[in-house]
Short mmCIF file of C-alpha atoms in Angstrom, two decimals:
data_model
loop_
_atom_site.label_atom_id
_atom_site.label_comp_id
_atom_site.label_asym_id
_atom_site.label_seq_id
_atom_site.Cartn_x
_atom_site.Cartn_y
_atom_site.Cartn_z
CA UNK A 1 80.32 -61.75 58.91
CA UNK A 2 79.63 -64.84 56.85
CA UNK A 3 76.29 -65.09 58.22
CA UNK A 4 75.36 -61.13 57.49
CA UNK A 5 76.26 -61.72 54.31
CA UNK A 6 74.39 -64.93 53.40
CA UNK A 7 71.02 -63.04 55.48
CA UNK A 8 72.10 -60.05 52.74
CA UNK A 9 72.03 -62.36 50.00
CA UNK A 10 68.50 -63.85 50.85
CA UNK A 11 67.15 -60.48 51.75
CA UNK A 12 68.52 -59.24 48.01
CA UNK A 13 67.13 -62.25 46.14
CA UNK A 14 63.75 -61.25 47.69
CA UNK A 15 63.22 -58.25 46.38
CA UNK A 16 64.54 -58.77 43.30
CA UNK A 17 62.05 -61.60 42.87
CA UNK A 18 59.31 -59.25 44.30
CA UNK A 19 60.11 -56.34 41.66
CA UNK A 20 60.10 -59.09 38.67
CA UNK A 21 56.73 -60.04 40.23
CA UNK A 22 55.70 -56.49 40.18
CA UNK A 23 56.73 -56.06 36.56
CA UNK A 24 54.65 -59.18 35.24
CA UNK A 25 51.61 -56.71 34.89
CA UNK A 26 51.43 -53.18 33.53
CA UNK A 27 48.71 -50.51 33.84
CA UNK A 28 49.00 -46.93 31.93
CA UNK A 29 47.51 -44.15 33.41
CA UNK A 30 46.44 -40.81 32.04
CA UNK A 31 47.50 -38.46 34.77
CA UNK A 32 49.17 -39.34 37.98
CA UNK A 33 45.80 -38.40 40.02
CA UNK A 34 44.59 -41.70 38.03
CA UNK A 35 47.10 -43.92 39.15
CA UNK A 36 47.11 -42.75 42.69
CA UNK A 37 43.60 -43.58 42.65
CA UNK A 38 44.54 -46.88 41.20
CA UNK A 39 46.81 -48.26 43.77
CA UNK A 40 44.64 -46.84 46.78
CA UNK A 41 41.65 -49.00 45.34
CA UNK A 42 43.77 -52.01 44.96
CA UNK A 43 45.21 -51.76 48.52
CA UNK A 44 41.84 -51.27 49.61
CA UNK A 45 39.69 -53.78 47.64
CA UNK A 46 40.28 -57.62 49.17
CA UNK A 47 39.92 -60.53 47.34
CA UNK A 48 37.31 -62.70 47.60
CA UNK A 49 39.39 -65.63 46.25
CA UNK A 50 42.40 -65.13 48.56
CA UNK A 51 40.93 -63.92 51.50
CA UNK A 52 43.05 -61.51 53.59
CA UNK A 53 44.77 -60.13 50.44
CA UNK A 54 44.04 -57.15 48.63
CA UNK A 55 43.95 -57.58 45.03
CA UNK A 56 47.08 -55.64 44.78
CA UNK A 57 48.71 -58.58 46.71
CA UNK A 58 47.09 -61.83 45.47
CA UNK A 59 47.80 -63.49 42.33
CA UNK A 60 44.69 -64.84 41.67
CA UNK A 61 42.83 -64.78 38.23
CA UNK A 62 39.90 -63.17 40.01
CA UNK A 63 42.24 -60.31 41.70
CA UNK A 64 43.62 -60.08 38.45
CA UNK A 65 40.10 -59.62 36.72
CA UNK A 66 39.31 -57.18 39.54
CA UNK A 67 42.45 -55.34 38.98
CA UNK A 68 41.74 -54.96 35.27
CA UNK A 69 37.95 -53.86 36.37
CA UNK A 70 39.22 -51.04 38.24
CA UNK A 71 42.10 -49.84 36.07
CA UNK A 72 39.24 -49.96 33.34
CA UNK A 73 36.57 -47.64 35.48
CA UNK A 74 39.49 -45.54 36.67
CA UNK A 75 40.80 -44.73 33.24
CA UNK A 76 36.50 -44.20 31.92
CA UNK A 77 37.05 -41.24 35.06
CA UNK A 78 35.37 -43.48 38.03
CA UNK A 79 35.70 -42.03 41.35
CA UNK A 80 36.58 -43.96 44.37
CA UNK A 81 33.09 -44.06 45.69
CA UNK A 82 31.89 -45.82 42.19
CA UNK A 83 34.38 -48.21 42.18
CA UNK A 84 34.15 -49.13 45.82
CA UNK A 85 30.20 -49.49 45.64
CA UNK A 86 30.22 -51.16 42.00
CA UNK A 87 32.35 -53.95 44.19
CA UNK A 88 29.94 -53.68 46.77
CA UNK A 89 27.26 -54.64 45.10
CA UNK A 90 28.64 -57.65 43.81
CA UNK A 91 31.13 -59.02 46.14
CA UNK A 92 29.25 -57.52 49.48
CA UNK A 93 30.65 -55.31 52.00
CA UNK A 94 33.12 -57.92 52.58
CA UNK A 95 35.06 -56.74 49.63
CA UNK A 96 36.45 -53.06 51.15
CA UNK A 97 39.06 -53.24 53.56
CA UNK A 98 36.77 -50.76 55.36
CA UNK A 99 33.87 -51.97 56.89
CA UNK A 100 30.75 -49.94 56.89
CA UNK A 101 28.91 -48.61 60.16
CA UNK A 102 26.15 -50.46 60.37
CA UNK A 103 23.66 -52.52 62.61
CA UNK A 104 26.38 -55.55 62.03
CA UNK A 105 29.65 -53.92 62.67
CA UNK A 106 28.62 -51.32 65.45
CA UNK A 107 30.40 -53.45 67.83
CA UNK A 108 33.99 -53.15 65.32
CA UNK A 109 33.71 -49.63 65.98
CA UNK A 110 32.52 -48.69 68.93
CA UNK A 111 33.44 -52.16 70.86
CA UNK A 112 37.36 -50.73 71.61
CA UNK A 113 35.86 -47.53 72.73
CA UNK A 114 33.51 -49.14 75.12
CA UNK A 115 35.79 -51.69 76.84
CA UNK A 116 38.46 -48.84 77.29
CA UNK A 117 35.28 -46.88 78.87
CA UNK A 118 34.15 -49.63 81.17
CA UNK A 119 37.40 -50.37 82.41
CA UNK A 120 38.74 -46.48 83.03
CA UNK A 121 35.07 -46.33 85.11
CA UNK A 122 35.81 -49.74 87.08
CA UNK A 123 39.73 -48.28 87.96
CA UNK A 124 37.56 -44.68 88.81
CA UNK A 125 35.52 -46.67 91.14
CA UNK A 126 38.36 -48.50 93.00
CA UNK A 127 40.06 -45.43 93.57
CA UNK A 128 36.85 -43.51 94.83
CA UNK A 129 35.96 -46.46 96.96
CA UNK A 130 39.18 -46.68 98.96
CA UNK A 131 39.36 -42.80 99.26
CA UNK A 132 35.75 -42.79 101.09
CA UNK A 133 35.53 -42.65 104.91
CA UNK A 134 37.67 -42.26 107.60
CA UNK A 135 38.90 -45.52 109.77
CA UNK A 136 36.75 -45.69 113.27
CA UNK A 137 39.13 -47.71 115.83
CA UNK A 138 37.09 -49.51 118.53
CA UNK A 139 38.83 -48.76 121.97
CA UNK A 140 40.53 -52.46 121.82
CA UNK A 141 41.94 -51.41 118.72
CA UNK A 142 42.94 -48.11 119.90
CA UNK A 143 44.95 -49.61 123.07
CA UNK A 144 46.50 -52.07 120.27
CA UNK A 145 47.76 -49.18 117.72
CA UNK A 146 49.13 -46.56 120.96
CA UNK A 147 51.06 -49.82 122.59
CA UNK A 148 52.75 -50.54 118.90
CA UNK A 149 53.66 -46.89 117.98
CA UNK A 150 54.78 -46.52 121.71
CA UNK A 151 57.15 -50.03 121.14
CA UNK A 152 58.42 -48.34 117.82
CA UNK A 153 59.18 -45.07 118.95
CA UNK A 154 61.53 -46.16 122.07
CA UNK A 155 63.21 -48.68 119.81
CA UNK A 156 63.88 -45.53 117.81
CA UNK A 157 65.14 -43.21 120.63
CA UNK A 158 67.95 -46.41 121.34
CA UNK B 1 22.75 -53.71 98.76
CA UNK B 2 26.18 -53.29 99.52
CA UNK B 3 27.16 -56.99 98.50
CA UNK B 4 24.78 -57.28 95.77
CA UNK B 5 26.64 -54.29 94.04
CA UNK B 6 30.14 -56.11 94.67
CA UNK B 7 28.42 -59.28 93.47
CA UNK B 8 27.38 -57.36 90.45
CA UNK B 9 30.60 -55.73 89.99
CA UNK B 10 32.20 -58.98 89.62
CA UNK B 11 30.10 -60.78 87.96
CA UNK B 12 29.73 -58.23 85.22
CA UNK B 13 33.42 -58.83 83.77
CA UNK B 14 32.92 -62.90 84.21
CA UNK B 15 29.34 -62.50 82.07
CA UNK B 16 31.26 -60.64 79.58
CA UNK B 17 33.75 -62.86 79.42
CA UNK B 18 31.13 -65.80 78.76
CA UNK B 19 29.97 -64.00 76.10
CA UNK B 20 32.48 -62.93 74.00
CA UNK B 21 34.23 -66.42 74.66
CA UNK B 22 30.39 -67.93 73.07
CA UNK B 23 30.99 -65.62 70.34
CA UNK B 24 34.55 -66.66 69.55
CA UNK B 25 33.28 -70.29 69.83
CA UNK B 26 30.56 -69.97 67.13
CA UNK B 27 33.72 -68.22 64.72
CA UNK B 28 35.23 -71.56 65.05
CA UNK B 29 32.54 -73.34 63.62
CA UNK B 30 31.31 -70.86 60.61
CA UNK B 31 33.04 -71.42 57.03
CA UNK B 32 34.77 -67.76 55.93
CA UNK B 33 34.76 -69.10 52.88
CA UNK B 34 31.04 -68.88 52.59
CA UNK B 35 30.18 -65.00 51.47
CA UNK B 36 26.34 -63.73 51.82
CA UNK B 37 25.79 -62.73 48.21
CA UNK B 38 25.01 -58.94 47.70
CA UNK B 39 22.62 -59.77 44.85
CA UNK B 40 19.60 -61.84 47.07
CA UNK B 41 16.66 -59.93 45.95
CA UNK B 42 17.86 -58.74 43.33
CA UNK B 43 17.24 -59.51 39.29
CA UNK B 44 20.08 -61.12 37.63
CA UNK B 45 22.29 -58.89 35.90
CA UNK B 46 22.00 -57.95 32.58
CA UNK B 47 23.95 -59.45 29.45
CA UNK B 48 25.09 -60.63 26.11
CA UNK B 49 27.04 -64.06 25.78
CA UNK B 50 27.59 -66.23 23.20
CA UNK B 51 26.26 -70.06 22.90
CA UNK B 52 28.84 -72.23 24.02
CA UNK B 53 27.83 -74.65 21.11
CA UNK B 54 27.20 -72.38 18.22
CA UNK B 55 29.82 -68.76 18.75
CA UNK B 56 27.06 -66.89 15.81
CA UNK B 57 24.25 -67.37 18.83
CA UNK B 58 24.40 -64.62 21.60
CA UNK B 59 22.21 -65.21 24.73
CA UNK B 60 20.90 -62.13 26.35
CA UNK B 61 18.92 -61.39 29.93
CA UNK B 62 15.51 -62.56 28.07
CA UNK B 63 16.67 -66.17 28.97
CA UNK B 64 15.75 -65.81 32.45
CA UNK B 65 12.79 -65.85 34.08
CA UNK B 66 9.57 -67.57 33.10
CA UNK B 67 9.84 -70.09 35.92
CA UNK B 68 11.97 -71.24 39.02
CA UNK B 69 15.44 -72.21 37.70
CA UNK B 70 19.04 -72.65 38.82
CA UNK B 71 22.22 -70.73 37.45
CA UNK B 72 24.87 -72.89 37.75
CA UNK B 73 28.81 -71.63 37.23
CA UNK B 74 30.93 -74.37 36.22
CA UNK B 75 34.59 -74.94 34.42
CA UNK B 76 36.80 -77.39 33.15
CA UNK B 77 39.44 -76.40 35.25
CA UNK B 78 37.36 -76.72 38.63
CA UNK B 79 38.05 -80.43 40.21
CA UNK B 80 34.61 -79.82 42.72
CA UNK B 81 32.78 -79.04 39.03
CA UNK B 82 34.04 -82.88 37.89
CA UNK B 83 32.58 -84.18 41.58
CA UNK B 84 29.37 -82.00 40.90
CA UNK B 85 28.40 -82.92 37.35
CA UNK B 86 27.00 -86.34 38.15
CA UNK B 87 24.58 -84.95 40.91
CA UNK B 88 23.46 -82.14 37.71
CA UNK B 89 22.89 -85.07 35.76
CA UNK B 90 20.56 -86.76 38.38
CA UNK B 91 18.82 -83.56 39.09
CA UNK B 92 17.89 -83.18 35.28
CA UNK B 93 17.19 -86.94 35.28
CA UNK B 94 15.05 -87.58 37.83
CA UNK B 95 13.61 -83.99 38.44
CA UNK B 96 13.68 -82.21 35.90
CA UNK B 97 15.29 -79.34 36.99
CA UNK B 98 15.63 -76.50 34.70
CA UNK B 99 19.20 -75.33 34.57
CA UNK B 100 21.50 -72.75 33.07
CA UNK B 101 24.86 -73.59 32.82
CA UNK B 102 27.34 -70.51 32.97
CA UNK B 103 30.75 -71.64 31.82
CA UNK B 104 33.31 -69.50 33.65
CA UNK B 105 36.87 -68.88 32.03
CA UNK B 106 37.36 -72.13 30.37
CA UNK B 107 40.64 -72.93 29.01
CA UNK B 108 38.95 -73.28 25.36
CA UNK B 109 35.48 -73.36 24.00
CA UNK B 110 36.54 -76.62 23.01
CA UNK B 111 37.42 -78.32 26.34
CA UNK B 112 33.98 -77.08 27.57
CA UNK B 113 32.71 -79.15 24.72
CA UNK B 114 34.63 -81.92 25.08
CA UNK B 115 33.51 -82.40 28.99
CA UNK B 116 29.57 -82.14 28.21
CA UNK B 117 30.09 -84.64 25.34
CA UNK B 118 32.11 -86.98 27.38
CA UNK B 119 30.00 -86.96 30.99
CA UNK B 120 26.92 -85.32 29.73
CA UNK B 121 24.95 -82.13 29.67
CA UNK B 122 22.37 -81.34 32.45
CA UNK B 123 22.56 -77.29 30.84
CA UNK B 124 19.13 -76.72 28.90
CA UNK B 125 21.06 -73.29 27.84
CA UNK B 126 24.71 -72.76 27.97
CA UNK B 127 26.42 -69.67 28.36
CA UNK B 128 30.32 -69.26 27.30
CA UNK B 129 31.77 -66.36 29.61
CA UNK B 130 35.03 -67.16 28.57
CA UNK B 131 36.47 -63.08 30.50
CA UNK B 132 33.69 -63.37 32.87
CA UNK B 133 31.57 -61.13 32.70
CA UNK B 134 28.55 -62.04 33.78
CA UNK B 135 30.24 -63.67 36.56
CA UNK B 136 32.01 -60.29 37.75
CA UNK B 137 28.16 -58.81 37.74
CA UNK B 138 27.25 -61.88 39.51
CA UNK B 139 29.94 -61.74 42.62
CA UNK B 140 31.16 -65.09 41.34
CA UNK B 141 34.53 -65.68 43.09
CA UNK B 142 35.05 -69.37 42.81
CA UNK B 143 33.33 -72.32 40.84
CA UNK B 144 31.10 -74.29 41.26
CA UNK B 145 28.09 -71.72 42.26
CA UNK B 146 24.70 -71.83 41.88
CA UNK B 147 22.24 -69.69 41.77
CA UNK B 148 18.62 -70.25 42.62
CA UNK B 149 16.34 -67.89 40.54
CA UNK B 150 12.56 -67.16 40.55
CA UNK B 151 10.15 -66.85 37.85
CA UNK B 152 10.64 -63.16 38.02
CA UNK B 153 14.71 -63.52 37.10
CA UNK B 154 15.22 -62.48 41.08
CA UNK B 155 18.21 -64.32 42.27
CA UNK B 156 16.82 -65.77 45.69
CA UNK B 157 20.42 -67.78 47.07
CA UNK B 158 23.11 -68.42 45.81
CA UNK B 159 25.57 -71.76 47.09
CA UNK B 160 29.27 -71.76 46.59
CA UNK B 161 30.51 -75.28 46.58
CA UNK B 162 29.02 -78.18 44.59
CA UNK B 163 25.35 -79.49 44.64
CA UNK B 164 24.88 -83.11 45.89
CA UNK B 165 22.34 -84.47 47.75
CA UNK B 166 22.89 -83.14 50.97
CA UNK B 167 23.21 -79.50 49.73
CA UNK B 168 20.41 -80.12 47.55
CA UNK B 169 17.86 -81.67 49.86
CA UNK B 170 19.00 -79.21 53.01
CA UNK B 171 19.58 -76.06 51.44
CA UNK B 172 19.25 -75.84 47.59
CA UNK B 173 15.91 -77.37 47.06
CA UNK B 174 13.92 -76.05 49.57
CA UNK B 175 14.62 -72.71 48.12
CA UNK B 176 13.83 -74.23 44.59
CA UNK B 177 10.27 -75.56 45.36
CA UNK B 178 9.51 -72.95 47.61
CA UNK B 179 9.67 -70.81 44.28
CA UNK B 180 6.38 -72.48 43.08
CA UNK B 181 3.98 -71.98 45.69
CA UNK B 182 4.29 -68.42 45.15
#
């Protein structure tokens, strides 16, 4: 019980300090469509700086610039293709959370696809291959299989 | 034919696997840190900052061009910057490198100061981005940075990290004086 509590108490003292974190910067929107587009961008928009954060989640000045680039744009009536490739063609592809289809990342995309492919056709070929042709006995082996079954079947009758 | 397709068969996954494990091995060795700029080939974007000596003087795009010359991002808070600035002095000093320095969110105009006064300036022009601008346009995401332009104002590489003679005679220069042959 004492434990639960104290896990409680941690788990509490978290998200309190992540809402006060939250609350250190504000951004007014015009209409809600605005703000929607807002967050989606900043999910989706990583920072250079901080790599493997989106801007939304790092704290540094450069997210923060970024952040204020795209609230700016958003509110001047941006869509999410402008912002995205006004990114682009500063930061690079590397900057969306979504890589491109191109001659560089063909094998992000179609790589899962492929091994799933290569392995359901190996397991397809296994199966076939073991399925294929009936057993010919030679005569020695013949003698060998009637004398077993024969041993089996009058321990059975016992 | 038989045992050269089980051969095969086998060998395939085992080739694969030599492969992707090559792959993985180079990952090891490559710096994430170091992003392809998006703006090789391209001219250097346009703008309107202030001097960082004289606040009345506003620099504009017209600055660059003319000849081969470096763009390099610098601030007083960046600890590589302090490491860098000797090696800017040396290229001025001994080569006469033309070079544009682009300070990047300073703390104050006057700290800027205060650090070119005290360990010298190797800037011919200096730019004061103190909300950066120009280095939002420029895909700067960390100083020091330097850009390598041609006559033309086309940025032609750009190096994140500082300069120093390594850099310089490996990667930097090359680009530089390949510049004037053209």
């Amino acid at each position: 019980m004492r434990i639960l509590a104290f896990v409680l108490s941690i788990l509490v003292s978290i998200s309190i300090l992540g809402a006060v974190q939250a609350q250190g910067e504000f951004y007014a929107f015009e209409t809600a469509a605005q703000e929607r587009l807002y967050n989606k961008l900043s999910k989706e928009l990583r920072c250079p700086k901080c790599q493997n954060q989106s801007i939304s989640d790092s704290d540094a000045p450069l997210a923060e610039d970024m952040r204020k680039k795209v609230h700016e744009m958003v509110l001047a009536g941006a869509s999410y293709n402008e912002v995205v490739d006004f990114m682009k063609a500063r930061y690079g592809d590397f900057v969306h959370y979504r890589p491109p289809v191109n001659a560089s990342t063909i094998i992000l995309w179609v790589g899962p696809l492929l091994v799933a492919l290569i392995g359901m056709l190996f397991i397809f070929g296994l199966v076939r291959g073991q399925k294929k042709g009936d057993v010919v006995l030679t005569a020695d082996e013949e003698a060998k299989l009637a004398a077993a079954l024969n041993k089996h079947s009058q321990k059975g009758s016992n | 034919m038989n045992s050269k397709l089980r051969l095969l068969v086998f060998l395939t996954p085992m080739l694969l696997f030599i492969g992707l494990g090559g792959f993985l091995l180079t990952g090891l060795f490559s710096d994430p840190t170091e992003l392809d700029s998006a703006l090789i080939g391209k001219p250097v974007p346009n703008f309107e900052l202030p001097d960082l000596y004289n606040p009345d003087r506003t620099h504009t795009q017209s600055i660059i061009g003319g000849k081969p010359m470096l763009i390099n991002v610098w601030a007083t808070w960046c600890p590589t910057c302090y490491q860098e600035h000797s090696f800017l002095n040396e290229l001025l000093a001994t080569k006469d490198i033309y070079i544009i320095g682009l300070n990047y969110k300073d703390d104050s105009r006057a700290a800027a100061m205060n650090w070119l006064q005290d360990l010298g300036d190797p800037y011919q022009i200096n730019l004061f981005d103190f909300s950066g601008l120009l280095a939002l346009d420029l895909g700067v995401y960390g100083a020091p940075e330097t850009f390598v332009v041609d006559s033309k104002g086309i940025i032609r590489y750009r190096h994140v990290g500082d300069l120093n003679a390594r850099v310089w005679r490996e990667k930097v220069g090359p680009v530089y004086y390949s510049l004037f042959d053209q």
